[in-house]
N, CA, C and O of each residue as an XYZ file, in Angstrom:
456
protein
N       0.801     -1.065      0.012
C       0.002     -0.115     -0.051
C       0.872      1.125     -0.180
O       0.570      2.045     -0.939
N       2.024      1.123      0.628
C       2.788      2.280      0.594
C       3.441      2.816     -0.763
O       3.556      3.989     -1.116
N       3.900      1.480     -1.535
C       4.385      1.651     -2.783
C       3.267      2.475     -3.571
O       3.548      3.432     -4.294
N       1.979      2.008     -3.359
C       0.897      2.577     -4.213
C       0.870      4.133     -4.288
O       0.856      4.825     -5.306
N       0.865      4.669     -2.533
C       0.956      6.011     -2.451
C       2.398      6.733     -2.992
O       2.500      7.915     -3.322
N       3.341      5.854     -2.997
C       4.552      6.534     -3.258
C       4.560      6.820     -4.791
O       4.840      7.915     -5.277
N       4.216      5.698     -5.497
C       4.147      5.951     -6.902
C       3.067      7.067     -7.246
O       3.403      7.724     -8.231
N       1.984      7.404     -6.742
C       1.137      8.458     -6.951
C       1.898      9.762     -6.615
O       1.639     10.811     -7.204
N       2.563      9.696     -5.937
C       3.158     10.811     -5.342
C       4.379     11.087     -6.341
O       4.687     12.241     -6.638
N       4.888     10.251     -6.718
C       6.185     10.399     -7.994
C       5.559     11.018     -9.160
O       6.065     11.928     -9.816
N       4.324     10.420     -9.398
C       3.820     10.555    -10.550
C       3.361     12.368    -10.657
O       3.662     13.071    -11.622
N       2.641     12.821     -9.518
C       2.549     13.938     -9.120
C       3.645     14.971     -9.273
O       3.610     15.937    -10.036
N       4.669     14.625     -8.406
C       5.953     15.324     -8.532
C       6.393     15.486     -9.980
O       6.755     16.579    -10.415
N       6.357     14.428    -10.686
C       7.097     14.353    -12.312
C       6.063     15.406    -12.885
O       6.701     16.317    -13.414
N       4.874     15.586    -12.961
C       3.884     16.372    -13.514
C       4.386     18.064    -13.060
O       4.625     18.949    -13.882
N       4.452     18.188    -11.774
C       5.063     19.509    -11.306
C       6.309     19.660    -11.960
O       6.487     20.795    -12.402
N       7.292     18.787    -12.166
C       8.377     19.132    -12.648
C       8.610     19.497    -13.962
O       9.536     20.200    -14.367
N       7.508     18.862    -14.764
C       7.247     19.097    -16.214
C       6.730     20.614    -16.141
O       7.326     21.484    -16.777
N       5.780     20.868    -15.473
C       5.076     22.194    -15.627
C       6.120     23.369    -15.304
O       6.145     24.412    -15.956
N       7.040     23.073    -14.155
C       8.025     24.042    -13.676
C       9.170     24.122    -15.155
O       9.747     25.137    -15.545
N       9.236     22.981    -15.658
C      10.231     23.389    -16.573
C       9.844     24.010    -17.811
O      10.726     24.516    -18.506
N       8.449     24.044    -18.238
C       7.773     24.766    -18.976
C       7.643     26.325    -18.749
O       7.701     27.219    -19.594
N       7.448     26.415    -17.351
C       7.530     27.966    -17.035
C       8.959     28.351    -16.969
O       9.176     29.506    -17.338
N      10.130     27.560    -16.534
C      11.335     28.188    -17.025
C      11.607     28.508    -18.260
O      12.273     29.532    -18.410
N      11.223     27.820    -19.360
C      11.433     27.707    -20.978
C      10.879     29.230    -21.363
O      11.416     30.128    -22.011
N       9.577     29.154    -20.695
C       8.629     30.347    -20.996
C       9.316     31.665    -20.483
O       9.268     32.678    -21.181
N       9.929     31.658    -19.314
C      10.514     33.056    -18.710
C      11.825     33.149    -19.508
O      12.271     34.296    -19.490
N      12.609     32.228    -20.237
C      13.750     32.319    -21.043
C      13.341     33.233    -22.167
O      14.045     34.178    -22.526
N      12.090     32.901    -22.756
C      11.930     33.425    -23.973
C      11.433     34.935    -23.704
O      11.530     35.799    -24.575
N      10.965     35.147    -22.599
C      10.461     36.675    -22.046
C      11.857     37.407    -22.042
O      12.064     38.461    -22.644
N      12.912     36.634    -21.196
C      14.469     37.178    -20.891
C      14.936     37.673    -22.186
O      15.480     38.773    -22.289
N      14.734     36.879    -23.192
C      15.507     37.173    -24.332
C      14.746     38.312    -24.853
O      15.446     39.296    -25.093
N      13.516     38.431    -25.086
C      12.779     39.759    -25.457
C      13.105     40.596    -24.931
O      13.396     41.525    -25.684
N      13.270     40.858    -23.585
C      14.046     41.877    -22.592
C      14.941     42.130    -22.989
O      15.027     43.330    -23.252
N      16.029     41.379    -23.269
C      17.276     41.746    -23.609
C      17.177     42.510    -25.054
O      17.855     43.527    -25.200
N      16.503     42.133    -25.926
C      16.449     42.645    -27.474
C      15.688     43.856    -27.210
O      16.049     44.716    -28.013
N      14.879     44.244    -26.504
C      14.044     45.376    -26.302
C      15.170     46.595    -25.634
O      15.143     47.805    -25.859
N      16.033     45.914    -24.850
C      17.012     47.046    -24.128
C      18.208     47.449    -25.182
O      18.789     48.532    -25.245
N      18.424     46.243    -26.019
C      19.529     46.507    -27.106
C      18.899     47.510    -28.193
O      19.546     48.471    -28.610
N      17.733     47.253    -28.578
C      16.857     47.862    -29.607
C      16.849     49.592    -29.267
O      17.056     50.508    -30.062
N      16.528     49.663    -27.772
C      16.149     51.055    -27.491
C      17.590     51.692    -27.482
O      17.739     52.758    -28.080
N      18.798     51.033    -26.758
C      19.785     51.641    -26.633
C      20.309     51.741    -27.903
O      21.136     52.652    -27.871
N      20.232     51.193    -29.161
C      20.482     51.459    -30.456
C      20.038     52.712    -30.879
O      20.813     53.574    -31.294
N      18.645     52.878    -30.782
C      18.127     54.071    -31.173
C      18.433     55.367    -30.645
O      18.565     56.354    -31.368
N      18.572     55.388    -29.137
C      19.178     56.218    -28.657
C      20.727     56.902    -29.130
O      21.062     58.055    -29.401
N      21.427     55.681    -29.088
C      22.821     55.980    -29.612
C      22.918     56.399    -30.968
O      23.876     57.107    -31.279
N      21.966     56.029    -31.937
C      21.650     56.768    -33.466
C      21.378     58.061    -33.273
O      21.970     58.866    -33.993
N      20.574     58.479    -32.421
C      20.142     60.084    -32.467
C      21.319     60.501    -31.743
O      21.754     61.552    -32.213
N      21.993     60.063    -30.775
C      23.160     60.879    -30.446
C      24.349     61.003    -31.139
O      25.202     61.816    -30.784
N      24.503     60.198    -32.196
C      25.499     60.226    -33.019
C      25.069     60.710    -34.622
O      25.747     60.469    -35.621
N      24.013     61.314    -34.601
C      23.677     61.826    -35.769
C      22.952     60.877    -36.783
O      22.498     61.383    -37.810
N      22.826     59.656    -36.582
C      22.484     58.881    -37.638
C      20.947     58.860    -37.880
O      20.443     58.644    -38.982
N      20.338     59.077    -36.870
C      18.685     59.304    -36.863
C      18.503     60.822    -36.386
O      19.313     61.322    -35.605
N      17.646     61.377    -36.777
C      17.308     62.767    -36.558
C      16.472     62.781    -35.080
O      15.406     62.167    -35.044
N      16.834     63.307    -34.160
C      16.621     63.442    -32.877
C      15.189     63.946    -32.921
O      14.966     65.119    -33.222
N      14.328     63.197    -32.664
C      12.906     63.936    -32.343
C      12.309     63.255    -30.900
O      12.812     62.280    -30.342
N      11.373     63.843    -30.537
C      10.847     63.179    -29.185
C      10.064     62.010    -29.097
O       9.995     61.368    -28.049
N       9.386     61.648    -30.272
C       8.749     60.463    -30.433
C       9.856     59.102    -30.340
O       9.864     58.159    -29.549
N      10.735     59.419    -31.451
C      12.026     58.410    -31.283
C      12.753     58.236    -29.830
O      12.986     57.160    -29.278
N      13.012     59.346    -29.412
C      13.588     59.241    -27.935
C      12.773     58.796    -26.811
O      13.265     58.337    -25.781
N      11.203     58.971    -27.067
C      10.488     58.196    -26.026
C      10.356     56.836    -26.413
O      10.333     55.983    -25.526
N      10.275     56.543    -27.477
C      10.324     54.982    -27.752
C      11.547     54.208    -27.417
O      11.564     53.048    -27.004
N      12.616     55.017    -27.650
C      13.685     54.227    -27.077
C      14.006     54.276    -25.612
O      14.782     53.430    -25.167
N      13.560     55.055    -24.929
C      13.444     55.035    -23.404
C      12.629     54.047    -23.109
O      13.019     53.124    -22.395
N      11.361     54.091    -23.617
C      10.549     53.047    -23.228
C      10.769     51.801    -23.347
O      10.385     50.992    -22.503
N      11.414     51.479    -24.406
C      12.059     50.044    -24.966
C      13.038     49.446    -23.862
O      12.986     48.316    -23.375
N      14.066     50.605    -23.541
C      14.819     50.178    -22.693
C      14.086     49.892    -21.282
O      14.206     48.837    -20.658
N      13.354     50.931    -20.902
C      12.765     50.501    -19.550
C      11.817     49.291    -19.465
O      11.835     48.501    -18.522
N      10.905     49.198    -20.627
C      10.462     47.738    -20.703
C      11.079     46.556    -20.583
O      10.767     45.524    -19.987
N      12.078     46.883    -21.292
C      13.253     45.604    -21.362
C      13.833     45.159    -20.283
O      14.161     43.991    -20.078
N      14.011     46.309    -19.381
C      14.609     46.118    -18.084
C      13.337     45.398    -17.133
O      13.573     44.478    -16.349
N      12.039     45.945    -17.329
C      11.210     45.386    -16.623
C      11.050     43.759    -16.586
O      11.048     42.965    -15.645
N      10.909     43.585    -18.062
C      10.665     42.109    -18.547
C      11.605     41.428    -18.160
O      11.353     40.357    -17.606
N      12.975     41.860    -18.343
C      14.054     40.699    -18.177
C      14.451     40.435    -16.351
O      14.957     39.443    -15.827
N      14.088     41.465    -15.847
C      14.092     41.519    -14.120
C      12.957     40.585    -13.841
O      13.274     39.452    -13.478
N      11.828     40.842    -13.938
C      10.745     39.885    -13.559
C      10.979     38.231    -13.910
O      11.078     37.287    -13.127
N      11.021     38.254    -15.166
C      10.971     37.059    -15.629
C      12.326     36.221    -15.006
O      12.253     35.064    -14.592
N      13.574     37.037    -15.024
C      14.636     36.485    -14.374
C      14.371     35.955    -12.829
O      14.718     34.836    -12.449
N      13.802     36.784    -12.121
C      13.599     36.165    -10.908
C      12.529     35.195    -10.735
O      12.673     34.355     -9.847
N      11.312     35.183    -11.562
C      10.620     33.740    -11.607
C      11.268     32.432    -12.115
O      11.116     31.311    -11.628
N      12.047     32.792    -13.226
C      12.826     31.458    -13.452
C      13.784     30.928    -12.622
O      14.182     29.776    -12.796
N      14.323     31.829    -11.486
C      15.088     31.378    -10.391
C      14.121     30.853     -9.490
O      14.408     29.797     -8.926
N      13.191     31.314     -9.286
C      12.315     30.570     -8.313
C      11.653     29.310     -8.694
O      11.382     28.455     -7.851
N      11.391     29.181     -9.930
C      10.998     27.908    -10.537
C      11.941     26.916    -10.582
O      11.639     25.728    -10.465
N      13.056     27.310    -10.743
C      14.110     26.490    -10.806
C      14.271     25.796     -9.220
O      14.350     24.581     -9.040
N      14.296     26.665     -8.289
C      14.453     26.115     -6.952
C      13.375     25.380     -6.623
O      13.574     24.401     -5.904
N      12.102     25.659     -7.037
C      11.027     24.587     -6.938
C      11.223     23.499     -7.691
O      11.014     22.451     -7.079
N      11.581     23.374     -8.906
C      11.961     22.039     -9.431
C      13.143     21.696     -8.801
O      13.072     20.468     -8.755
N      14.268     22.053     -8.247
C      15.100     21.131     -7.775
C      14.437     20.598     -6.322
O      14.643     19.419     -6.033
N      13.777     21.291     -5.551
C      13.350     20.707     -4.422
C      12.180     19.237     -4.747
O      12.039     18.208     -4.087
N      11.572     19.634     -5.871
C      10.512     18.732     -6.220
C      11.406     17.326     -6.742
O      11.038     16.183     -6.472
N      12.506     17.614     -7.449
C      13.287     16.511     -7.850
C      13.925     15.674     -6.831
O      14.176     14.474     -6.949
N      14.175     16.457     -5.766
C      14.792     15.958     -4.329
C      13.705     15.134     -3.773
O      13.915     14.019     -3.295
N      12.653     15.630     -3.832
C      11.610     14.492     -3.083
C      11.303     13.479     -3.901
O      11.086     12.375     -3.402
N      11.238     13.644     -5.130
C      10.877     12.407     -6.065
C      12.012     11.607     -5.898
O      11.811     10.404     -6.060
N      13.164     11.955     -5.614
C      14.274     10.951     -5.443
C      14.268     10.143     -4.226
O      14.569      8.950     -4.201
N      13.842     10.982     -3.015
C      13.763     10.472     -1.829
C      12.686      9.459     -1.846
O      12.883      8.439     -1.187
N      11.466      9.596     -2.566
C      10.343      8.522     -2.821
C      10.802      7.539     -3.239
O      10.481      6.453     -2.757
N      11.938      7.682     -4.551
C      12.414      6.493     -5.251
C      13.222      5.507     -4.095
O      13.153      4.293     -3.906
N      13.882      6.397     -3.526
C      14.825      5.488     -2.680
C      13.846      4.784     -1.556
O      14.437      3.868     -0.984
N      12.610      4.968     -1.137
C      12.013      4.280     -0.239
C      11.222      3.115     -0.821
O      10.666      2.261     -0.131
N      11.220      3.153     -2.086
C      10.219      1.846     -3.054
C      11.208      0.762     -2.850
O      12.424      0.803     -3.035
N      10.396     -0.307     -2.397
C      11.428     -1.789     -2.570
C      11.385     -1.908     -4.062
O      10.311     -1.950     -4.661
N      12.607     -1.967     -4.702
C      12.710     -2.480     -5.976
C      12.916     -3.810     -5.934
O      13.470     -4.436     -5.031
N      12.401     -4.273     -7.052
C      12.451     -5.842     -7.376
C      13.551     -6.047     -8.514
O      13.592     -5.289     -9.483
N      14.345     -6.994     -8.368
C      15.409     -7.564     -9.324
C      14.547     -8.360    -10.532
O      13.980     -9.431    -10.317
N      14.534     -7.741    -11.711
C      13.845     -8.291    -12.820
C      14.769     -9.206    -13.544
O      14.353     -9.825    -14.523
N      16.004     -9.334    -13.124
C      17.178    -10.089    -13.923
C      16.892    -11.629    -13.517
O      17.269    -12.555    -14.234
N      16.226    -11.811    -12.360
C      16.280    -13.227    -11.997
C      15.120    -13.770    -12.672
O      15.267    -14.962    -12.939
N      14.181    -13.350    -12.979
C      12.654    -13.593    -13.912
C      13.185    -14.654    -14.871
O      14.195    -14.361    -15.510
N      12.663    -15.776    -15.037
C      12.818    -16.510    -16.163
C      12.393    -15.982    -17.528
O      11.294    -15.456    -17.706
N      13.389    -16.156    -18.573
C      13.082    -15.538    -19.853
C      12.075    -16.571    -20.663
O      12.024    -17.781    -20.445
N      11.308    -15.880    -21.608
C      10.101    -16.394    -22.492
C      10.517    -17.066    -23.580
O       9.863    -17.883    -24.228
N      12.123    -16.539    -23.849
C      12.510    -16.871    -25.331
C      13.769    -18.142    -25.260
O      14.253    -18.589    -26.299
């Protein structure tokens, strides 16, 4: 009976680990988007500074908004990804502990059918 409960708990933990891995992957995509926004906003401002683009208020505001938005997206998703990785490590440790508790059978001693 204990093995049945352990198997169910291991299954639940594996589902949780998969969900956390998907969350980390989603955060990674938003982190990349934030980095691209920061770089793009910086390029627009640098282009205006060096005279490549004509300085106007709309371009300057857009560049600053891209930089600030990129910083926010990068920071919040980075912290969310770190938290999900910690939760995933905890769930993996719990799963490993449950696997250690299960009495495993040696299947090599079973007679073969061929």
